[in-house]
């Protein structure tokens, strides 16, 4: 069985590739910068939500696992609409599918890496905003099971980390993992918006609105990762795994 992993430069895809290869599966990869992969004989595919239609015409394709997003059916913001459209495209293809709907990615905290490395500071307006961030390796582990085991066809897996933490608590766990103090400094909404480089204004609006809504409100968690894989990594685990990203280069 040959498995295609798209978005191969993404952190979820990289982890999935490693896990599939470790389990002995044949893997082919493609990315936006290297799209020329041989698609002949692909049996299963892990797809990101940006261009799923490119791969749905593969004649040997028997199953698609789509990386979607929490709230994809709500269409309340630009991010959710993108993933809802991707889900619809895949569902209408008549190829058996599995949708993974993770909430916030722990890797989003890498946007703090430079200020932590150079100043020991995190700046954000959302110190009391909660999230149940999920380790990229857990998303990949669920994808591995969905791609290689029966019983996941037409399943929608809602994925979160095992605990809801505020941004301040997340910064504290990064500090513990690196062994260096981190100061959390309030930031204006305008400065926060200007610091984001993630797409058009409506995408930035979606991020700000979500973070605002979760101030002093713990994020709902699911047990799906544990139920499927047997374990769920905590944010503390993620911080330890990425401690080097937050450590000054002359100390790494």
CSV table of C-alpha atoms in Angstrom, one decimal, residues 2 9 18 21 32 52 60 70 82 92 105 127 132 135 163 185 206 216-217 251:
chain,number,residue,atom,x,y,z
A,2,UNK,CA,1.4,3.4,-1.1
A,9,UNK,CA,7.1,20.7,4.7
A,18,UNK,CA,8.2,9.8,10.2
A,21,UNK,CA,8.0,5.1,7.7
A,32,UNK,CA,3.7,23.4,-2.8
A,52,UNK,CA,-7.6,18.6,-2.1
A,60,UNK,CA,-6.2,4.1,-7.6
A,70,UNK,CA,-12.5,22.4,14.6
A,82,UNK,CA,-11.9,27.2,4.0
A,92,UNK,CA,-18.6,14.9,-3.1
A,105,UNK,CA,-2.0,23.7,17.2
A,127,UNK,CA,-2.8,36.2,28.6
A,132,UNK,CA,-6.4,23.1,24.5
A,135,UNK,CA,0.8,18.4,19.7
A,163,UNK,CA,-6.0,20.2,28.9
A,185,UNK,CA,3.9,41.5,28.8
A,206,UNK,CA,-11.0,35.2,12.9
A,216,UNK,CA,-11.5,33.4,31.2
A,217,UNK,CA,-13.4,30.5,29.4
A,251,UNK,CA,23.0,28.1,24.4
